Amino acid sequence: ADRVFDITRTFPLALDVGSGRGYIAQHLTKDTVEKLIQVDIAENALKNAVESEIPVVSVVADEEFLPFKEDAFDLVVSSLSLHWVNDLPRAFREIHQVLKPDGVFIGAMFGGDTLYELRCSLQLAELEREGGFSPHVSPFTAVSDLGHLLSRAGFNTLTVDTDEIQVNYPGLFEVMEDLQGKYILCMGESNCAWNRKPLLHRETMLAAAAIYQEMYGNSDGSVPATFQIYYMIGWKFHETQARPAQRGSATVSFRDLAKIDGLL
């Protein structure tokens, strides 16, 4: 929402991709977004959406197959849902297609270092106790790939930055309980990998808890869980947008900056 407010214009029609219960809508204003379409593949989430001051229409749809006409929206937003998408390049192309020229996409998604403490502890414990490991946390995209994927989808004037949030827990079991309880209920977070193991043995879990504490534990006995978030902004091309100057057209060299005091 802060990044939407940074753009000094009013968006007549916006789309929230993977809206869940509409957490973005409650932070936007009618002065910025006049009408919002909320899209999510989970019908129950849309039925229980929180209220907002913006007129909202809810549509059950897949992020990879958006049921809208080309050049329909002035703004597309997406918050912490794109890591669930099976085909991320296709989802970006779909978003680009439904944007109007000079429209903007503003998104946030979990990054590659999310829950690295938990993943590493579980892998080491499984290797030690069972001789191999399988994924227990959904895979995430690397930041080095994100800009390339957005560019391939047709976006320009890209901005990608990262943020990290650390939450402290008493131990590994509390981390997993929170992820499997609160986050499944509120955000639908769990492991969606088809090749995951259905369960972890008790001895493996106890070993993972000890490894977590030994490798990452805080001085007060708690353990951190890291959530890395990528923020991205991309624009759909329009003739009126600013463009970089042609190569070789500069009239001043950066080397002249060393002489600026003398010139002044």
PDB file of C-alpha atoms in Angstrom:
ATOM      1  CA  ALA A   1       0.000   0.000   0.000  1.00  0.00           C
ATOM      2  CA  ASP A   2       2.873   2.400   0.762  1.00  0.00           C
ATOM      3  CA  ARG A   3       4.288   1.778  -2.695  1.00  0.00           C
ATOM      4  CA  VAL A   4       0.896   2.444  -4.281  1.00  0.00           C
ATOM      5  CA  PHE A   5       0.686   5.735  -2.411  1.00  0.00           C
ATOM      6  CA  ASP A   6       4.162   6.692  -3.689  1.00  0.00           C
ATOM      7  CA  ILE A   7       2.732   6.914  -7.219  1.00  0.00           C
ATOM      8  CA  THR A   8       0.989  10.274  -7.481  1.00  0.00           C
ATOM      9  CA  ARG A   9      -2.054   9.276  -9.509  1.00  0.00           C
ATOM     10  CA  THR A  10      -5.530   7.861  -9.028  1.00  0.00           C
ATOM     11  CA  PHE A  11      -6.192   4.376 -10.382  1.00  0.00           C
ATOM     12  CA  PRO A  12      -9.772   4.004 -11.685  1.00  0.00           C
ATOM     13  CA  LEU A  13      -9.627   0.191 -11.778  1.00  0.00           C
ATOM     14  CA  ALA A  14      -7.185  -2.065  -9.910  1.00  0.00           C
ATOM     15  CA  LEU A  15      -6.706  -5.820  -9.601  1.00  0.00           C
ATOM     16  CA  ASP A  16      -5.510  -7.712  -6.513  1.00  0.00           C
ATOM     17  CA  VAL A  17      -4.060 -11.069  -7.626  1.00  0.00           C
ATOM     18  CA  GLY A  18      -4.149 -13.728  -4.910  1.00  0.00           C
ATOM     19  CA  SER A  19      -6.074 -11.394  -2.626  1.00  0.00           C
ATOM     20  CA  GLY A  20      -6.959 -13.921   0.068  1.00  0.00           C
ATOM     21  CA  ARG A  21      -9.302 -12.178   2.483  1.00  0.00           C
ATOM     22  CA  GLY A  22      -8.508  -8.767   1.043  1.00  0.00           C
ATOM     23  CA  TYR A  23      -5.686  -7.599   3.286  1.00  0.00           C
ATOM     24  CA  ILE A  24      -4.402  -5.004   0.779  1.00  0.00           C
ATOM     25  CA  ALA A  25      -7.808  -3.406   0.207  1.00  0.00           C
ATOM     26  CA  GLN A  26      -8.211  -2.349   3.835  1.00  0.00           C
ATOM     27  CA  HIS A  27      -5.006  -0.292   3.601  1.00  0.00           C
ATOM     28  CA  LEU A  28      -5.917   1.559   0.395  1.00  0.00           C
ATOM     29  CA  THR A  29      -8.170   4.621   0.017  1.00  0.00           C
ATOM     30  CA  LYS A  30     -10.821   5.710  -2.475  1.00  0.00           C
ATOM     31  CA  ASP A  31      -8.644   8.688  -3.377  1.00  0.00           C
ATOM     32  CA  THR A  32      -6.019   6.289  -4.752  1.00  0.00           C
ATOM     33  CA  VAL A  33      -8.050   3.309  -6.044  1.00  0.00           C
ATOM     34  CA  GLU A  34     -11.606   3.935  -7.186  1.00  0.00           C
ATOM     35  CA  LYS A  35     -12.580   0.288  -7.725  1.00  0.00           C
ATOM     36  CA  LEU A  36     -10.827  -2.993  -6.902  1.00  0.00           C
ATOM     37  CA  ILE A  37     -11.260  -6.489  -8.339  1.00  0.00           C
ATOM     38  CA  GLN A  38     -10.099  -9.201  -5.912  1.00  0.00           C
ATOM     39  CA  VAL A  39      -9.022 -12.520  -7.440  1.00  0.00           C
ATOM     40  CA  ASP A  40      -8.180 -15.696  -5.555  1.00  0.00           C
ATOM     41  CA  ILE A  41      -8.400 -19.404  -6.276  1.00  0.00           C
ATOM     42  CA  ALA A  42      -9.811 -20.050  -2.764  1.00  0.00           C
ATOM     43  CA  GLU A  43     -13.526 -19.265  -2.739  1.00  0.00           C
ATOM     44  CA  ASN A  44     -13.855 -19.405   1.055  1.00  0.00           C
ATOM     45  CA  ALA A  45     -11.179 -16.734   1.466  1.00  0.00           C
ATOM     46  CA  LEU A  46     -13.097 -14.361  -0.794  1.00  0.00           C
ATOM     47  CA  LYS A  47     -16.371 -15.081   1.028  1.00  0.00           C
ATOM     48  CA  ASN A  48     -14.726 -14.062   4.318  1.00  0.00           C
ATOM     49  CA  ALA A  49     -12.982 -10.965   2.981  1.00  0.00           C
ATOM     50  CA  VAL A  50     -12.524  -8.041   5.356  1.00  0.00           C
ATOM     51  CA  GLU A  51     -14.405  -4.828   4.647  1.00  0.00           C
ATOM     52  CA  SER A  52     -12.816  -1.794   3.033  1.00  0.00           C
ATOM     53  CA  GLU A  53     -13.911   1.673   1.959  1.00  0.00           C
ATOM     54  CA  ILE A  54     -13.141   0.852  -1.700  1.00  0.00           C
ATOM     55  CA  PRO A  55     -15.877  -0.740  -3.860  1.00  0.00           C
ATOM     56  CA  VAL A  56     -14.759  -4.358  -4.320  1.00  0.00           C
ATOM     57  CA  VAL A  57     -15.760  -7.178  -6.679  1.00  0.00           C
ATOM     58  CA  SER A  58     -14.572 -10.723  -5.887  1.00  0.00           C
ATOM     59  CA  VAL A  59     -13.742 -13.245  -8.622  1.00  0.00           C
ATOM     60  CA  VAL A  60     -12.699 -16.881  -8.101  1.00  0.00           C
ATOM     61  CA  ALA A  61      -9.904 -17.545 -10.610  1.00  0.00           C
ATOM     62  CA  ASP A  62      -6.419 -18.995 -11.043  1.00  0.00           C
ATOM     63  CA  GLU A  63      -3.529 -16.524 -11.128  1.00  0.00           C
ATOM     64  CA  GLU A  64      -2.145 -18.335 -14.171  1.00  0.00           C
ATOM     65  CA  PHE A  65      -5.409 -17.949 -16.138  1.00  0.00           C
ATOM     66  CA  LEU A  66      -6.796 -14.484 -15.409  1.00  0.00           C
ATOM     67  CA  PRO A  67     -10.317 -14.159 -16.905  1.00  0.00           C
ATOM     68  CA  PHE A  68     -10.024 -10.525 -17.978  1.00  0.00           C
ATOM     69  CA  LYS A  69      -9.647  -8.651 -21.239  1.00  0.00           C
ATOM     70  CA  GLU A  70      -6.300  -7.308 -22.384  1.00  0.00           C
ATOM     71  CA  ASP A  71      -5.461  -3.731 -21.298  1.00  0.00           C
ATOM     72  CA  ALA A  72      -8.186  -3.711 -18.620  1.00  0.00           C
ATOM     73  CA  PHE A  73      -6.502  -2.495 -15.399  1.00  0.00           C
ATOM     74  CA  ASP A  74      -4.593   0.625 -14.389  1.00  0.00           C
ATOM     75  CA  LEU A  75      -2.932  -1.129 -11.445  1.00  0.00           C
ATOM     76  CA  VAL A  76      -2.256  -4.740 -10.452  1.00  0.00           C
ATOM     77  CA  VAL A  77      -1.108  -5.642  -6.941  1.00  0.00           C
ATOM     78  CA  SER A  78      -0.186  -8.983  -5.383  1.00  0.00           C
ATOM     79  CA  SER A  79       0.925  -9.641  -1.823  1.00  0.00           C
ATOM     80  CA  LEU A  80       2.526 -12.921  -0.679  1.00  0.00           C
ATOM     81  CA  SER A  81       0.668 -15.258  -3.003  1.00  0.00           C
ATOM     82  CA  LEU A  82       2.911 -15.705  -6.038  1.00  0.00           C
ATOM     83  CA  HIS A  83       5.170 -18.291  -4.352  1.00  0.00           C
ATOM     84  CA  TRP A  84       2.183 -20.670  -4.651  1.00  0.00           C
ATOM     85  CA  VAL A  85       2.045 -20.317  -8.437  1.00  0.00           C
ATOM     86  CA  ASN A  86       3.157 -23.377 -10.428  1.00  0.00           C
ATOM     87  CA  ASP A  87       4.202 -21.364 -13.504  1.00  0.00           C
ATOM     88  CA  LEU A  88       5.519 -17.991 -12.335  1.00  0.00           C
ATOM     89  CA  PRO A  89       6.593 -16.752 -15.813  1.00  0.00           C
ATOM     90  CA  ARG A  90       3.064 -17.403 -17.089  1.00  0.00           C
ATOM     91  CA  ALA A  91       1.528 -15.571 -14.127  1.00  0.00           C
ATOM     92  CA  PHE A  92       3.710 -12.535 -14.850  1.00  0.00           C
ATOM     93  CA  ARG A  93       2.695 -12.635 -18.519  1.00  0.00           C
ATOM     94  CA  GLU A  94      -0.978 -12.798 -17.518  1.00  0.00           C
ATOM     95  CA  ILE A  95      -0.561  -9.776 -15.240  1.00  0.00           C
ATOM     96  CA  HIS A  96       1.257  -7.854 -17.979  1.00  0.00           C
ATOM     97  CA  GLN A  97      -1.478  -8.691 -20.484  1.00  0.00           C
ATOM     98  CA  VAL A  98      -4.373  -7.368 -18.382  1.00  0.00           C
ATOM     99  CA  LEU A  99      -2.534  -4.118 -17.560  1.00  0.00           C
ATOM    100  CA  LYS A 100      -3.226  -1.005 -19.621  1.00  0.00           C
ATOM    101  CA  PRO A 101      -0.247   0.689 -21.305  1.00  0.00           C
ATOM    102  CA  ASP A 102       1.497   2.807 -18.652  1.00  0.00           C
ATOM    103  CA  GLY A 103      -0.151   0.604 -16.008  1.00  0.00           C
ATOM    104  CA  VAL A 104       1.930  -0.599 -13.083  1.00  0.00           C
ATOM    105  CA  PHE A 105       2.330  -3.916 -11.286  1.00  0.00           C
ATOM    106  CA  ILE A 106       3.319  -3.770  -7.602  1.00  0.00           C
ATOM    107  CA  GLY A 107       3.939  -7.076  -5.894  1.00  0.00           C
ATOM    108  CA  ALA A 108       5.486  -8.745  -2.865  1.00  0.00           C
ATOM    109  CA  MET A 109       6.457 -12.397  -2.537  1.00  0.00           C
ATOM    110  CA  PHE A 110       8.487 -14.606  -0.219  1.00  0.00           C
ATOM    111  CA  GLY A 111      12.146 -14.892  -1.182  1.00  0.00           C
ATOM    112  CA  GLY A 112      14.707 -17.677  -1.295  1.00  0.00           C
ATOM    113  CA  ASP A 113      16.044 -17.191   2.258  1.00  0.00           C
ATOM    114  CA  THR A 114      12.611 -17.560   3.860  1.00  0.00           C
ATOM    115  CA  LEU A 115      12.729 -20.091   6.733  1.00  0.00           C
ATOM    116  CA  TYR A 116      16.292 -21.092   5.864  1.00  0.00           C
ATOM    117  CA  GLU A 117      16.953 -21.969   9.524  1.00  0.00           C
ATOM    118  CA  LEU A 118      14.064 -24.432   9.569  1.00  0.00           C
ATOM    119  CA  ARG A 119      14.943 -25.956   6.206  1.00  0.00           C
ATOM    120  CA  CYS A 120      18.604 -26.443   7.081  1.00  0.00           C
ATOM    121  CA  SER A 121      17.835 -27.992  10.468  1.00  0.00           C
ATOM    122  CA  LEU A 122      15.324 -30.458   9.003  1.00  0.00           C
ATOM    123  CA  GLN A 123      17.676 -31.454   6.168  1.00  0.00           C
ATOM    124  CA  LEU A 124      20.635 -32.074   8.480  1.00  0.00           C
ATOM    125  CA  ALA A 125      18.478 -34.080  10.892  1.00  0.00           C
ATOM    126  CA  GLU A 126      17.025 -36.222   8.100  1.00  0.00           C
ATOM    127  CA  LEU A 127      20.457 -36.850   6.599  1.00  0.00           C
ATOM    128  CA  GLU A 128      21.747 -37.944   9.999  1.00  0.00           C
ATOM    129  CA  ARG A 129      18.791 -40.093  11.076  1.00  0.00           C
ATOM    130  CA  GLU A 130      17.309 -41.330   7.774  1.00  0.00           C
ATOM    131  CA  GLY A 131      20.117 -41.096   5.234  1.00  0.00           C
ATOM    132  CA  GLY A 132      18.380 -38.579   2.969  1.00  0.00           C
ATOM    133  CA  PHE A 133      15.934 -35.691   2.983  1.00  0.00           C
ATOM    134  CA  SER A 134      12.884 -34.351   1.155  1.00  0.00           C
ATOM    135  CA  PRO A 135      11.477 -30.817   1.033  1.00  0.00           C
ATOM    136  CA  HIS A 136       9.293 -29.778   3.969  1.00  0.00           C
ATOM    137  CA  VAL A 137       8.987 -26.092   3.032  1.00  0.00           C
ATOM    138  CA  SER A 138       7.637 -24.823  -0.296  1.00  0.00           C
ATOM    139  CA  PRO A 139      10.315 -23.706  -2.795  1.00  0.00           C
ATOM    140  CA  PHE A 140      10.968 -19.993  -3.302  1.00  0.00           C
ATOM    141  CA  THR A 141      12.350 -17.851  -6.126  1.00  0.00           C
ATOM    142  CA  ALA A 142      15.862 -16.352  -5.996  1.00  0.00           C
ATOM    143  CA  VAL A 143      16.103 -12.560  -6.263  1.00  0.00           C
ATOM    144  CA  SER A 144      18.623 -12.928  -9.095  1.00  0.00           C
ATOM    145  CA  ASP A 145      15.890 -14.548 -11.220  1.00  0.00           C
ATOM    146  CA  LEU A 146      13.051 -12.189 -10.390  1.00  0.00           C
ATOM    147  CA  GLY A 147      14.121  -9.200 -12.486  1.00  0.00           C
ATOM    148  CA  HIS A 148      14.800 -11.462 -15.460  1.00  0.00           C
ATOM    149  CA  LEU A 149      11.356 -13.077 -15.189  1.00  0.00           C
ATOM    150  CA  LEU A 150       9.635  -9.686 -15.044  1.00  0.00           C
ATOM    151  CA  SER A 151      11.632  -8.424 -18.008  1.00  0.00           C
ATOM    152  CA  ARG A 152      10.783 -11.527 -20.054  1.00  0.00           C
ATOM    153  CA  ALA A 153       7.100 -10.941 -19.297  1.00  0.00           C
ATOM    154  CA  GLY A 154       7.359  -7.480 -20.910  1.00  0.00           C
ATOM    155  CA  PHE A 155       7.698  -5.169 -17.896  1.00  0.00           C
ATOM    156  CA  ASN A 156      10.095  -2.231 -18.002  1.00  0.00           C
ATOM    157  CA  THR A 157      11.424   0.367 -15.543  1.00  0.00           C
ATOM    158  CA  LEU A 158      11.804  -2.431 -13.017  1.00  0.00           C
ATOM    159  CA  THR A 159      12.496  -2.000  -9.320  1.00  0.00           C
ATOM    160  CA  VAL A 160      13.222  -4.991  -7.069  1.00  0.00           C
ATOM    161  CA  ASP A 161      14.252  -4.717  -3.424  1.00  0.00           C
ATOM    162  CA  THR A 162      14.299  -7.093  -0.484  1.00  0.00           C
ATOM    163  CA  ASP A 163      13.398  -6.994   3.180  1.00  0.00           C
ATOM    164  CA  GLU A 164      13.896  -9.492   5.985  1.00  0.00           C
ATOM    165  CA  ILE A 165      11.692  -9.999   9.018  1.00  0.00           C
ATOM    166  CA  GLN A 166      12.845 -12.172  11.901  1.00  0.00           C
ATOM    167  CA  VAL A 167      10.358 -13.652  14.362  1.00  0.00           C
ATOM    168  CA  ASN A 168      11.652 -15.309  17.543  1.00  0.00           C
ATOM    169  CA  TYR A 169      10.100 -18.514  18.885  1.00  0.00           C
ATOM    170  CA  PRO A 170      10.795 -20.697  21.953  1.00  0.00           C
ATOM    171  CA  GLY A 171      11.914 -23.558  19.681  1.00  0.00           C
ATOM    172  CA  LEU A 172      11.458 -25.504  16.449  1.00  0.00           C
ATOM    173  CA  PHE A 173       8.165 -27.085  17.500  1.00  0.00           C
ATOM    174  CA  GLU A 174       6.635 -23.657  18.109  1.00  0.00           C
ATOM    175  CA  VAL A 175       7.850 -22.504  14.681  1.00  0.00           C
ATOM    176  CA  MET A 176       6.174 -25.452  12.973  1.00  0.00           C
ATOM    177  CA  GLU A 177       3.017 -25.150  15.049  1.00  0.00           C
ATOM    178  CA  ASP A 178       2.711 -21.490  14.060  1.00  0.00           C
ATOM    179  CA  LEU A 179       3.289 -22.248  10.376  1.00  0.00           C
ATOM    180  CA  GLN A 180       0.886 -25.191  10.299  1.00  0.00           C
ATOM    181  CA  GLY A 181      -1.720 -23.511  12.481  1.00  0.00           C
ATOM    182  CA  LYS A 182      -1.958 -19.757  12.322  1.00  0.00           C
ATOM    183  CA  TYR A 183      -0.501 -19.315   8.844  1.00  0.00           C
ATOM    184  CA  ILE A 184      -2.607 -22.071   7.293  1.00  0.00           C
ATOM    185  CA  LEU A 185      -5.719 -20.394   8.689  1.00  0.00           C
ATOM    186  CA  CYS A 186      -4.741 -16.814   7.845  1.00  0.00           C
ATOM    187  CA  MET A 187      -2.540 -17.086   4.766  1.00  0.00           C
ATOM    188  CA  GLY A 188      -2.831 -20.709   3.621  1.00  0.00           C
ATOM    189  CA  GLU A 189       0.863 -21.332   4.245  1.00  0.00           C
ATOM    190  CA  SER A 190       2.110 -24.912   4.205  1.00  0.00           C
ATOM    191  CA  ASN A 191       4.259 -27.102   1.998  1.00  0.00           C
ATOM    192  CA  CYS A 192       2.735 -27.616  -1.450  1.00  0.00           C
ATOM    193  CA  ALA A 193       5.538 -29.756  -2.932  1.00  0.00           C
ATOM    194  CA  TRP A 194       4.222 -33.022  -4.392  1.00  0.00           C
ATOM    195  CA  ASN A 195       7.415 -34.923  -3.519  1.00  0.00           C
ATOM    196  CA  ARG A 196       7.311 -34.096   0.187  1.00  0.00           C
ATOM    197  CA  LYS A 197       7.242 -36.868   2.794  1.00  0.00           C
ATOM    198  CA  PRO A 198       3.890 -37.276   4.562  1.00  0.00           C
ATOM    199  CA  LEU A 199       5.432 -37.247   8.049  1.00  0.00           C
ATOM    200  CA  LEU A 200       8.620 -36.823  10.048  1.00  0.00           C
ATOM    201  CA  HIS A 201       9.762 -39.409  12.589  1.00  0.00           C
ATOM    202  CA  ARG A 202       9.875 -38.328  16.222  1.00  0.00           C
ATOM    203  CA  GLU A 203      13.630 -38.964  16.480  1.00  0.00           C
ATOM    204  CA  THR A 204      14.239 -36.803  13.390  1.00  0.00           C
ATOM    205  CA  MET A 205      12.124 -33.979  14.811  1.00  0.00           C
ATOM    206  CA  LEU A 206      13.999 -34.054  18.132  1.00  0.00           C
ATOM    207  CA  ALA A 207      17.324 -34.016  16.284  1.00  0.00           C
ATOM    208  CA  ALA A 208      16.165 -31.101  14.125  1.00  0.00           C
ATOM    209  CA  ALA A 209      15.117 -29.143  17.222  1.00  0.00           C
ATOM    210  CA  ALA A 210      18.558 -29.661  18.761  1.00  0.00           C
ATOM    211  CA  ILE A 211      20.309 -28.623  15.520  1.00  0.00           C
ATOM    212  CA  TYR A 212      18.087 -25.535  15.214  1.00  0.00           C
ATOM    213  CA  GLN A 213      18.975 -24.468  18.749  1.00  0.00           C
ATOM    214  CA  GLU A 214      22.683 -25.197  18.342  1.00  0.00           C
ATOM    215  CA  MET A 215      23.148 -23.476  14.978  1.00  0.00           C
ATOM    216  CA  TYR A 216      20.773 -20.526  15.207  1.00  0.00           C
ATOM    217  CA  GLY A 217      19.694 -20.177  18.848  1.00  0.00           C
ATOM    218  CA  ASN A 218      19.656 -16.762  20.527  1.00  0.00           C
ATOM    219  CA  SER A 219      21.341 -16.063  23.843  1.00  0.00           C
ATOM    220  CA  ASP A 220      17.978 -16.039  25.632  1.00  0.00           C
ATOM    221  CA  GLY A 221      17.172 -19.574  24.435  1.00  0.00           C
ATOM    222  CA  SER A 222      14.776 -18.586  21.650  1.00  0.00           C
ATOM    223  CA  VAL A 223      15.301 -19.359  17.956  1.00  0.00           C
ATOM    224  CA  PRO A 224      14.766 -17.018  14.968  1.00  0.00           C
ATOM    225  CA  ALA A 225      12.639 -17.699  11.896  1.00  0.00           C
ATOM    226  CA  THR A 226      13.497 -15.507   8.918  1.00  0.00           C
ATOM    227  CA  PHE A 227      10.964 -14.341   6.339  1.00  0.00           C
ATOM    228  CA  GLN A 228      12.569 -12.744   3.283  1.00  0.00           C
ATOM    229  CA  ILE A 229      10.249 -10.614   1.149  1.00  0.00           C
ATOM    230  CA  TYR A 230      10.863  -9.358  -2.387  1.00  0.00           C
ATOM    231  CA  TYR A 231       9.109  -6.156  -3.416  1.00  0.00           C
ATOM    232  CA  MET A 232       8.789  -5.573  -7.159  1.00  0.00           C
ATOM    233  CA  ILE A 233       7.482  -2.772  -9.366  1.00  0.00           C
ATOM    234  CA  GLY A 234       7.156  -3.064 -13.134  1.00  0.00           C
ATOM    235  CA  TRP A 235       5.481  -0.870 -15.755  1.00  0.00           C
ATOM    236  CA  LYS A 236       3.800  -1.730 -19.049  1.00  0.00           C
ATOM    237  CA  PHE A 237       5.317   0.217 -21.907  1.00  0.00           C
ATOM    238  CA  HIS A 238       3.738   3.423 -23.181  1.00  0.00           C
ATOM    239  CA  GLU A 239       5.062   6.081 -25.532  1.00  0.00           C
ATOM    240  CA  THR A 240       4.797   8.814 -22.895  1.00  0.00           C
ATOM    241  CA  GLN A 241       7.081   7.049 -20.423  1.00  0.00           C
ATOM    242  CA  ALA A 242      10.557   8.431 -19.780  1.00  0.00           C
ATOM    243  CA  ARG A 243      13.330   6.581 -21.589  1.00  0.00           C
ATOM    244  CA  PRO A 244      17.087   6.464 -21.100  1.00  0.00           C
ATOM    245  CA  ALA A 245      19.124   8.785 -23.323  1.00  0.00           C
ATOM    246  CA  GLN A 246      20.897   7.311 -26.315  1.00  0.00           C
ATOM    247  CA  ARG A 247      24.326   5.869 -25.672  1.00  0.00           C
ATOM    248  CA  GLY A 248      27.042   8.469 -26.336  1.00  0.00           C
ATOM    249  CA  SER A 249      24.706  11.463 -26.092  1.00  0.00           C
ATOM    250  CA  ALA A 250      26.105  12.726 -22.761  1.00  0.00           C
ATOM    251  CA  THR A 251      27.766  16.154 -22.796  1.00  0.00           C
ATOM    252  CA  VAL A 252      29.480  15.845 -19.404  1.00  0.00           C
ATOM    253  CA  SER A 253      31.844  13.127 -18.201  1.00  0.00           C
ATOM    254  CA  PHE A 254      31.728  11.628 -14.728  1.00  0.00           C
ATOM    255  CA  ARG A 255      35.467  12.328 -14.582  1.00  0.00           C
ATOM    256  CA  ASP A 256      34.608  16.029 -14.432  1.00  0.00           C
ATOM    257  CA  LEU A 257      33.036  15.500 -11.010  1.00  0.00           C
ATOM    258  CA  ALA A 258      36.550  15.512  -9.532  1.00  0.00           C
ATOM    259  CA  LYS A 259      36.929  19.112 -10.761  1.00  0.00           C
ATOM    260  CA  ILE A 260      33.588  20.358  -9.484  1.00  0.00           C
ATOM    261  CA  ASP A 261      35.040  22.230  -6.475  1.00  0.00           C
ATOM    262  CA  GLY A 262      37.333  24.182  -8.765  1.00  0.00           C
ATOM    263  CA  LEU A 263      34.529  24.975 -11.155  1.00  0.00           C
ATOM    264  CA  LEU A 264      32.346  26.271  -8.337  1.00  0.00           C
TER     265      LEU A 264
END
